[in-house]
Amino acid sequence: PQLPAAVYERRGPHQAQDEVHPRRVQDEPPSAAHVADIEQDEHLRRALEVGVLCNNAEFRDENEAVGDPMEVALLDVGAAAKMPRRQLLERFPEVREEAFSRETKMMATYHDSEADVRVAVKGAPEAVLEACTGSKSSADAEEKAFSSEDRNAWYERNQELAAQGLRLLGLAEKQVDSKDDPPYEDLRFLGLVGLHDPPRDSARDAIATARDAGIRVIMVTGDHPVTARAIAEDMQLESDGDLEACEGRDLADLENLQEQERERLVKVSVFARVSPEQKLNLIALHQQAGDIVAMTGDGVNDAPALKKADIGIAMGKRGTQVAKEASDMVLRDDEFASIIAAMHYGRVIFGNIRKFIYFLLSGNVSEVLMITLASLVGTPLPLLPLQILYINLIGDVFPALALGVGEGDPGAMKKPPRDPGEPILTRGHWLGIAGYSVVIGAAVLGAFAIGIRNMGLEGHAAVTISFLTLSFARLWHVFNMRDPGTGLFKNDITRNPFIWGSLVLCIGLLLLAIYLPPLAKVLGLQPPSAGGWGLILGMSLVPLVIGQLTKIRGRFKKGGREREGERHA
């Protein structure tokens, strides 16, 4: 969260003029102006002391803090009030800590004071308020009973602040005789602290991108339901219904839920006051509904849920080592947008691998078909062994590698998720490989036949025609690897600079094979005539033209189906 500034008014709801109540939390860092009266306001001072003492965060140096962001924010306010944690601990040494638990929703620390032991408590406002029996005015040393009217007034104030999207903590304290006394009995209420934790703009954009990609984002938080809803609205988190937050207790008895209730919970996008056990139930609920679940977490208690999820994602900065080890993925920057970026690159990499294999198989199978057909018919072989090796060296290396490092389709995150059980090459791809192989093989054999029958070529001259036709056909074939639905001239292939570089390199290597005498002699090639070049280029473009016409036809058919669906809708 951004550094909070504690701005207080001197009157709470239904309370005396001199009692402290937080008005709001500003976005700017704390400054001396906000805490100028800290020495004159004992109540404010004691509230800030509790926030700093009951705290597990720490500053490694002036610029780096370690711990929960809310606790770090409390240390920031304390430092601005000239109450750094180290100095406070020198005055009030910590002798015991009662760790935060999901059951109590509070934590407490015990500190040696001059005559007794001071207990500092912070936690969920409703839990702290419930444990309080008294309060003390800064103008009156006498402790006042905490009436039900006072408690309800603070409950209402808690709701009001939570509706503004503030993350709220209740602060309380008491004096006891021994560190062994129970922590959460007869507390004296000090007030509420609200922390503004605005979502980053990148998070909003990432959620919108995820929605377009068919990925549903569900917010699971320990915050108050009203706070959770306000944050969800601010983040523009959409759902099938409204954004009313569902509390974790609704997930407690998952096995006995009615089917209708299960369906309702699956559609909920905001869950508040969720315990680690309830996170496990939430994951199970969605997995039983057939969803692939990715779960984020940072604490030790999150480890079981991270392990149970299909993809566990731990925070790299504030995450515990246990959470990281239980996860499949660790975010170095703790940014939600990094998850969406990883999904984007995952889709692009998978698409590149698919194109790579598709391109190689369709080109190599065409060679097998050509040689097999020529052997069966009894005609001269259109290619020699060394020529096949040279073609594979050119076509299987440079264009294929260029496909593997492409940036992919910019619209990759506007497509629905791929079925995780889908193979790299589907039935449609195998049919495409067979089709392209036949077309490439037919084009090369056609050029070879025309060269022999119509142009009177024979021997190395005829083989040169088939060699160059196949080589150029495979080079042009790389443009058939564009994603369906993309433009003819503006697509992921034409935008890939490595494709153009590989084509220039391969064409240069082919020209060397023809016009460099030592190499041409080894490969058994002869420079073709102008007519031969025309035949080579014309026939080599046949697979490209047929492939592009097929994609255009498929695009129109898909568009027609979509428009028909819109009319029916």
XYZ file of C-alpha atoms in Angstrom:
569
model
C 0.000 0.000 0.000
C 0.972 3.604 -0.392
C 2.340 5.183 2.771
C -0.628 6.240 4.887
C -0.972 9.524 6.686
C -2.828 9.399 9.996
C -5.332 12.243 10.001
C -7.585 12.354 13.028
C -10.569 14.326 14.156
C -11.142 14.826 17.854
C -14.630 13.326 17.977
C -15.927 9.815 17.306
C -19.539 8.778 16.920
C -21.509 9.251 20.136
C -18.312 10.011 22.042
C -16.849 12.886 23.968
C -15.257 15.834 22.214
C -11.746 14.853 23.298
C -11.812 11.217 22.149
C -9.847 10.211 19.095
C -11.433 8.875 15.947
C -9.842 8.407 12.527
C -11.449 10.517 9.862
C -9.791 9.230 6.727
C -6.489 8.066 5.305
C -4.782 10.250 2.760
C -2.641 9.038 -0.130
C 0.427 11.181 0.547
C 3.271 10.043 2.798
C 3.035 10.973 6.498
C 4.400 14.321 7.467
C 4.976 16.173 10.698
C 1.841 18.279 10.106
C -0.380 15.247 10.602
C 1.097 14.359 13.984
C 2.153 17.775 15.265
C 0.059 17.397 18.424
C 1.285 13.915 19.268
C 2.781 15.043 22.580
C -0.432 16.787 23.622
C -2.749 13.940 22.596
C -2.087 10.951 24.838
C -4.849 8.879 23.251
C -3.434 9.278 19.757
C 0.062 8.551 21.054
C -1.003 5.343 22.780
C -2.937 4.185 19.689
C 0.111 4.684 17.480
C 2.321 2.962 20.056
C 0.074 -0.097 19.973
C 0.223 -0.155 16.158
C 4.033 -0.079 16.269
C 4.514 -2.489 19.191
C 1.999 -5.129 18.073
C 3.856 -5.609 14.830
C 6.074 -8.185 13.108
C 7.376 -5.973 10.297
C 10.829 -4.401 10.408
C 13.044 -2.036 8.474
C 16.245 -3.557 7.154
C 17.440 -0.097 6.170
C 15.919 3.282 5.421
C 14.513 2.181 2.066
C 13.604 -1.480 2.571
C 10.915 -2.870 4.848
C 10.134 -6.533 5.404
C 6.741 -7.821 6.460
C 3.050 -7.481 5.822
C 2.308 -4.221 3.952
C -0.270 -3.169 6.542
C 2.225 -3.642 9.363
C 4.887 -1.789 7.395
C 2.441 1.106 6.987
C 1.935 1.229 10.758
C 5.699 1.432 11.254
C 5.817 4.265 8.718
C 3.251 6.245 10.682
C 5.109 5.535 13.909
C 8.369 6.729 12.370
C 6.645 9.919 11.180
C 5.417 10.448 14.752
C 9.016 10.033 15.998
C 8.172 6.669 17.533
C 10.386 4.183 15.682
C 9.890 0.577 16.717
C 13.435 0.129 18.030
C 13.091 3.020 20.453
C 9.689 1.851 21.637
C 11.011 -1.651 22.249
C 13.778 -0.153 24.362
C 11.108 1.503 26.534
C 8.732 -1.462 26.403
C 10.727 -4.684 25.854
C 8.652 -7.452 24.334
C 8.344 -10.489 26.560
C 5.693 -12.524 24.771
C 3.760 -12.664 21.514
C 0.350 -14.167 20.917
C 0.455 -14.834 17.166
C -2.427 -13.890 14.924
C -4.882 -16.699 14.383
C -7.856 -17.045 12.084
C -9.989 -18.077 15.042
C -9.433 -14.943 17.122
C -8.635 -12.631 14.161
C -6.255 -10.773 16.490
C -2.660 -10.737 17.630
C -1.152 -9.448 20.854
C 2.281 -8.614 22.237
C 3.253 -8.313 25.904
C 5.725 -5.610 26.966
C 7.453 -4.848 30.253
C 6.315 -1.523 31.635
C 7.427 0.294 34.792
C 5.035 -1.376 37.231
C 3.204 -3.989 35.201
C 2.936 -5.619 31.787
C 1.431 -3.750 28.853
C -0.585 -5.766 26.336
C -0.894 -4.322 22.820
C -3.605 -5.797 20.596
C -4.582 -5.278 16.992
C -6.857 -7.220 14.658
C -10.149 -7.314 12.841
C -12.257 -4.405 14.148
C -15.277 -6.530 14.995
C -13.113 -8.994 16.950
C -11.298 -6.237 18.862
C -14.539 -4.406 19.642
C -16.073 -7.608 20.967
C -13.145 -8.127 23.335
C -13.225 -4.569 24.721
C -14.982 -3.617 27.947
C -13.668 -0.118 28.440
C -12.151 3.018 26.902
C -10.240 5.972 28.252
C -10.447 9.643 27.352
C -7.279 11.594 26.751
C -8.617 14.406 28.964
C -9.779 12.166 31.767
C -7.585 9.563 33.380
C -10.607 7.592 34.481
C -11.497 4.590 32.385
C -15.045 4.535 31.036
C -17.200 1.519 30.473
C -17.547 0.522 26.837
C -21.311 0.456 26.411
C -23.234 -1.438 23.763
C -24.160 1.933 22.285
C -20.475 2.839 21.944
C -19.700 -0.556 20.433
C -22.532 -0.291 17.875
C -21.453 3.222 16.959
C -17.942 1.944 16.203
C -19.396 -0.960 14.249
C -21.247 1.554 12.080
C -18.116 3.653 11.666
C -16.219 0.524 10.686
C -18.823 -0.174 7.985
C -18.610 3.386 6.676
C -14.824 3.313 6.371
C -14.820 -0.177 4.880
C -17.265 0.995 2.196
C -14.592 3.525 1.165
C -12.257 0.634 0.408
C -10.082 1.108 3.494
C -8.467 -1.890 5.128
C -9.255 -1.512 8.817
C -7.638 -2.640 12.046
C -8.880 -2.227 15.576
C -6.392 -1.149 18.259
C -6.699 -1.910 21.963
C -4.548 -2.372 25.067
C -4.609 -3.246 28.763
C -2.313 -3.489 31.744
C -1.846 -6.892 33.424
C 0.230 -8.249 36.285
C 1.850 -11.137 34.403
C 2.760 -12.090 30.868
C 0.776 -15.285 31.395
C -2.550 -13.469 31.654
C -4.956 -14.096 28.718
C -4.581 -11.489 25.963
C -8.117 -10.920 24.716
C -10.119 -10.177 27.855
C -11.136 -6.800 29.333
C -9.360 -4.759 26.675
C -9.481 -0.963 26.512
C -10.461 0.220 23.028
C -8.232 2.870 21.457
C -9.683 3.309 17.964
C -9.591 2.201 14.350
C -6.806 2.637 11.835
C -7.682 2.684 8.149
C -5.156 1.941 5.445
C -5.646 2.909 1.840
C -4.417 0.071 -0.380
C -5.370 1.181 -3.887
C -5.069 -1.400 -6.661
C -2.388 -0.650 -9.192
C -3.521 0.422 -12.637
C -1.670 -2.593 -13.999
C -3.943 -4.848 -11.922
C -7.083 -3.367 -13.488
C -5.651 -3.780 -16.980
C -4.550 -7.327 -16.166
C -8.029 -8.259 -14.943
C -9.564 -6.899 -18.157
C -7.023 -8.866 -20.210
C -7.770 -12.024 -18.239
C -11.492 -11.558 -18.840
C -10.915 -11.281 -22.598
C -8.804 -14.442 -22.467
C -11.575 -16.453 -20.836
C -9.851 -16.424 -17.433
C -12.013 -15.606 -14.442
C -10.484 -13.713 -11.529
C -11.842 -14.364 -8.029
C -10.801 -12.198 -5.091
C -10.223 -14.067 -1.821
C -9.333 -11.906 1.156
C -9.360 -11.789 4.921
C -10.684 -8.219 4.838
C -14.140 -7.094 5.868
C -16.823 -7.981 3.269
C -17.677 -4.323 2.704
C -14.003 -3.497 2.099
C -13.693 -6.452 -0.246
C -16.680 -5.302 -2.286
C -15.384 -1.720 -2.529
C -11.988 -2.934 -3.720
C -13.605 -5.318 -6.220
C -15.654 -2.472 -7.671
C -12.575 -0.259 -7.838
C -10.699 -3.013 -9.670
C -13.652 -3.431 -12.046
C -13.924 -7.070 -11.124
C -16.971 -8.440 -12.895
C -19.055 -11.511 -12.159
C -22.142 -13.300 -13.407
C -24.116 -11.662 -10.608
C -23.372 -8.671 -8.398
C -20.187 -8.131 -6.439
C -21.700 -8.811 -3.041
C -18.924 -10.439 -1.040
C -19.554 -13.960 0.211
C -18.026 -14.785 3.583
C -15.749 -17.749 4.097
C -18.131 -19.426 6.522
C -20.366 -20.263 3.542
C -17.579 -22.585 2.393
C -17.152 -24.366 5.715
C -19.520 -27.291 5.078
C -18.847 -27.993 1.417
C -19.847 -31.655 1.482
C -23.403 -30.951 2.643
C -24.118 -28.120 0.226
C -27.092 -28.434 -2.083
C -26.371 -28.433 -5.814
C -28.118 -25.088 -6.210
C -25.955 -23.557 -3.489
C -22.812 -24.963 -5.130
C -23.759 -23.348 -8.423
C -24.318 -20.047 -6.654
C -20.937 -20.148 -4.919
C -19.141 -21.025 -8.168
C -20.459 -17.775 -9.656
C -19.330 -15.619 -6.706
C -16.298 -13.457 -7.506
C -15.537 -11.968 -4.068
C -14.917 -13.928 -0.866
C -14.124 -12.172 2.427
C -13.033 -13.339 5.864
C -11.711 -16.559 4.368
C -9.576 -18.913 6.452
C -6.861 -21.212 5.023
C -9.163 -24.217 5.426
C -11.915 -22.448 3.537
C -9.495 -21.677 0.719
C -9.036 -25.418 0.295
C -12.818 -25.828 0.072
C -13.055 -23.031 -2.477
C -10.426 -24.685 -4.664
C -12.200 -28.033 -4.376
C -15.515 -26.386 -5.278
C -14.141 -25.034 -8.550
C -12.166 -28.149 -9.401
C -15.322 -30.217 -8.979
C -17.029 -27.796 -11.358
C -14.366 -28.647 -13.988
C -12.276 -25.486 -13.637
C -8.487 -25.234 -13.764
C -7.588 -23.295 -10.620
C -4.578 -21.054 -10.056
C -4.127 -19.873 -6.473
C -1.966 -17.055 -5.135
C -0.614 -16.864 -1.602
C 2.282 -15.753 0.544
C 1.926 -17.124 4.055
C 2.669 -20.433 5.730
C -1.066 -21.040 6.106
C -1.492 -20.675 2.343
C 0.806 -23.622 1.588
C -1.918 -26.341 1.605
C -4.084 -24.321 -0.795
C -1.114 -23.577 -3.053
C -0.346 -27.287 -3.155
C -3.947 -28.298 -3.868
C -4.457 -25.789 -6.690
C -3.668 -26.854 -10.236
C -1.168 -23.982 -10.327
C 0.168 -22.564 -7.065
C 1.562 -19.033 -7.316
C 3.648 -17.629 -4.445
C 4.775 -14.064 -3.843
C 8.517 -13.725 -4.278
C 9.047 -10.589 -2.197
C 6.814 -11.035 0.829
C 6.124 -14.751 0.451
C 7.421 -17.233 3.012
C 9.824 -19.982 2.039
C 7.132 -22.560 2.797
C 4.726 -20.890 0.369
C 7.385 -20.722 -2.337
C 8.286 -24.388 -1.990
C 4.626 -25.416 -2.175
C 4.053 -23.407 -5.372
C 4.557 -24.106 -9.045
C 5.361 -20.483 -9.832
C 6.970 -17.646 -7.856
C 6.406 -13.980 -8.714
C 9.597 -11.990 -8.309
C 7.734 -8.649 -8.280
C 4.489 -9.741 -6.514
C 2.526 -8.161 -9.388
C -0.781 -9.666 -10.481
C -0.032 -8.375 -13.974
C 2.991 -10.703 -14.073
C 0.645 -13.694 -13.866
C -1.274 -12.492 -16.918
C 1.982 -11.744 -18.739
C 3.154 -15.292 -17.995
C -0.100 -16.653 -19.421
C 0.373 -14.548 -22.537
C 3.915 -15.809 -23.079
C 2.789 -19.343 -22.329
C 0.217 -19.122 -25.093
C 2.721 -17.564 -27.480
C 5.377 -20.198 -26.730
C 2.907 -23.037 -27.178
C 1.719 -21.504 -30.454
C 5.309 -21.127 -31.663
C 6.099 -24.747 -30.836
C 2.988 -25.836 -32.713
C 3.942 -23.754 -35.771
C 7.510 -25.039 -35.634
C 6.410 -28.679 -35.716
C 3.625 -28.049 -38.222
C 6.027 -26.325 -40.607
C 8.706 -28.997 -40.361
C 6.380 -31.964 -40.782
C 4.475 -30.542 -43.730
C 7.744 -29.784 -45.530
C 9.486 -33.069 -44.762
C 6.466 -35.257 -45.493
C 6.217 -33.624 -48.937
C 9.762 -34.816 -49.682
C 8.847 -38.367 -48.658
C 5.731 -38.290 -50.845
C 7.689 -37.018 -53.857
C 10.417 -39.641 -53.639
C 7.905 -42.419 -52.943
C 5.636 -41.469 -55.847
C 8.533 -41.076 -58.268
C 9.865 -44.521 -57.262
C 6.454 -46.151 -57.705
C 5.860 -44.590 -61.125
C 9.383 -45.370 -62.310
C 10.372 -41.833 -63.280
C 13.815 -40.323 -62.549
C 14.216 -39.183 -58.966
C 13.468 -35.442 -58.628
C 16.058 -35.033 -55.866
C 19.467 -36.439 -55.048
C 20.516 -37.439 -51.493
C 22.895 -34.496 -50.969
C 20.256 -32.110 -52.300
C 17.751 -33.375 -49.723
C 20.291 -32.780 -46.965
C 20.974 -29.266 -48.240
C 17.232 -28.446 -48.402
C 16.759 -29.744 -44.864
C 19.727 -27.690 -43.697
C 18.094 -24.572 -45.095
C 14.378 -25.175 -44.520
C 14.546 -27.074 -41.240
C 16.866 -24.683 -39.462
C 16.491 -21.002 -40.224
C 12.768 -20.436 -41.004
C 11.745 -22.995 -38.393
C 13.887 -21.325 -35.723
C 12.457 -17.955 -36.735
C 8.972 -19.340 -36.109
C 10.082 -20.527 -32.686
C 11.204 -17.072 -31.508
C 8.315 -15.020 -32.898
C 6.331 -12.690 -30.645
C 3.144 -14.512 -31.574
C -0.321 -13.263 -32.277
C -1.094 -9.956 -30.458
C -4.625 -11.263 -30.051
C -3.487 -14.388 -28.192
C -5.149 -13.147 -24.986
C -8.456 -12.554 -26.733
C -8.977 -16.244 -27.356
C -10.512 -18.770 -24.958
C -8.174 -21.047 -22.996
C -6.921 -24.193 -24.655
C -8.080 -27.522 -23.307
C -5.139 -28.743 -21.149
C -5.633 -32.228 -22.570
C -5.335 -31.004 -26.149
C -2.255 -32.382 -27.947
C 0.273 -30.158 -29.698
C -1.070 -31.320 -33.058
C -4.797 -31.920 -33.265
C -6.690 -33.869 -35.900
C -7.086 -30.657 -37.877
C -3.341 -30.074 -37.864
C -2.608 -33.578 -39.103
C -5.094 -33.080 -41.925
C -3.395 -29.779 -42.714
C 0.031 -31.443 -42.767
C -1.266 -34.068 -45.173
C -2.888 -31.434 -47.378
C 0.129 -29.152 -47.532
C 2.435 -32.122 -48.152
C 0.337 -33.213 -51.136
C 0.161 -29.683 -52.558
C 3.924 -29.050 -52.163
C 4.794 -32.465 -53.564
C 2.404 -32.009 -56.508
C 3.821 -28.558 -57.284
C 7.422 -29.857 -57.299
C 6.616 -32.949 -59.385
C 4.610 -30.748 -61.757
C 7.577 -28.427 -62.244
C 9.851 -31.438 -62.709
C 7.501 -32.937 -65.345
C 7.126 -29.616 -67.194
C 10.886 -29.155 -67.227
C 11.390 -32.622 -68.774
C 8.465 -32.726 -71.227
C 7.877 -29.121 -72.226
C 11.343 -27.608 -71.826
C 13.367 -30.654 -72.875
C 15.478 -30.666 -69.726
C 17.184 -33.770 -68.490
C 19.735 -34.913 -65.942
C 21.069 -32.287 -63.580
C 19.168 -29.487 -65.325
C 15.801 -31.160 -64.620
C 16.751 -32.042 -61.071
C 17.780 -28.405 -60.502
C 14.205 -27.350 -61.346
C 12.681 -29.688 -58.745
C 15.395 -28.820 -56.186
C 14.786 -25.070 -56.415
C 11.003 -25.434 -56.652
C 10.912 -27.468 -53.445
C 13.345 -25.138 -51.683
C 11.404 -21.970 -52.526
C 8.035 -23.655 -51.895
C 9.156 -24.523 -48.384
C 10.426 -20.983 -47.822
C 7.156 -19.393 -48.976
C 5.258 -22.006 -46.965
C 6.351 -20.244 -43.776
C 3.698 -17.572 -44.502
C 1.024 -20.272 -44.313
C 1.867 -20.571 -40.615
C 0.050 -17.360 -39.708
C -2.657 -17.692 -37.078
C -6.209 -18.180 -38.356
C -8.184 -14.977 -38.363
C -5.168 -12.700 -38.820
C -4.679 -10.408 -41.827
C -3.127 -11.485 -45.089
C -0.364 -8.872 -45.000
C -0.344 -7.893 -41.311
C 0.015 -10.917 -39.104
C 2.354 -12.557 -36.606
C 4.545 -13.962 -39.422
C 5.005 -10.782 -41.448
C 5.745 -8.822 -38.238
C 8.482 -11.266 -37.258
C 11.847 -9.766 -38.320
C 13.554 -13.135 -37.878
C 11.360 -14.582 -40.646
C 12.548 -11.986 -43.134
C 16.140 -12.419 -42.029
C 15.929 -16.192 -42.445
C 14.402 -15.839 -45.918
C 17.195 -13.538 -47.058
C 19.796 -15.914 -45.645
C 18.201 -19.013 -47.198
C 17.784 -17.398 -50.623
C 21.446 -16.418 -50.481
C 22.431 -20.004 -49.650
C 20.310 -21.312 -52.542
C 21.941 -18.909 -54.979
C 25.354 -20.020 -53.747
C 24.351 -23.628 -54.375
C 23.553 -22.722 -57.985
C 26.193 -20.164 -58.883
C 29.173 -21.239 -56.752
C 30.802 -23.847 -59.019
C 32.418 -26.066 -56.348
C 29.187 -26.281 -54.356
C 27.043 -26.690 -57.473
C 29.255 -29.545 -58.607
C 28.983 -31.338 -55.281
C 25.195 -30.992 -55.256
C 24.780 -31.803 -58.946
C 23.065 -28.515 -59.875
C 23.124 -26.271 -62.956
C 22.107 -22.609 -63.269
C 18.588 -22.539 -64.764
C 17.617 -20.372 -67.725
C 15.220 -17.419 -67.481
C 12.360 -19.722 -68.437
C 13.500 -22.190 -65.809
C 13.458 -19.475 -63.142
C 9.949 -18.498 -64.201
C 8.809 -22.105 -63.854
C 10.518 -22.442 -60.464
C 9.032 -19.273 -58.995
C 5.581 -19.892 -60.469
C 5.240 -23.468 -59.217
C 6.827 -22.720 -55.841
C 4.137 -20.116 -55.166
C 1.292 -22.611 -55.733
C 1.316 -24.000 -52.143
C 1.412 -20.454 -50.736
C -1.538 -19.300 -52.859
C -3.617 -22.383 -52.029
C -2.764 -22.076 -48.342
C -3.756 -18.404 -48.187
C -6.991 -19.005 -50.105
C -7.859 -21.770 -47.635
C -7.256 -19.452 -44.672
C -9.291 -16.636 -46.247
C -12.150 -19.035 -46.949
C -11.993 -20.335 -43.372
C -11.996 -16.781 -42.029
C -15.104 -15.860 -44.019
C -16.868 -19.038 -42.914
C -16.026 -18.318 -39.282
C -17.222 -14.734 -39.622
C -20.441 -15.936 -41.200
C -21.060 -18.348 -38.338
C -20.419 -15.597 -35.788
C -22.818 -13.207 -37.541
C -25.422 -15.956 -37.779
C -25.014 -16.602 -34.075
C -25.448 -12.891 -33.332
C -28.682 -12.844 -35.361
C -30.010 -15.830 -33.447
C -29.001 -14.216 -30.159
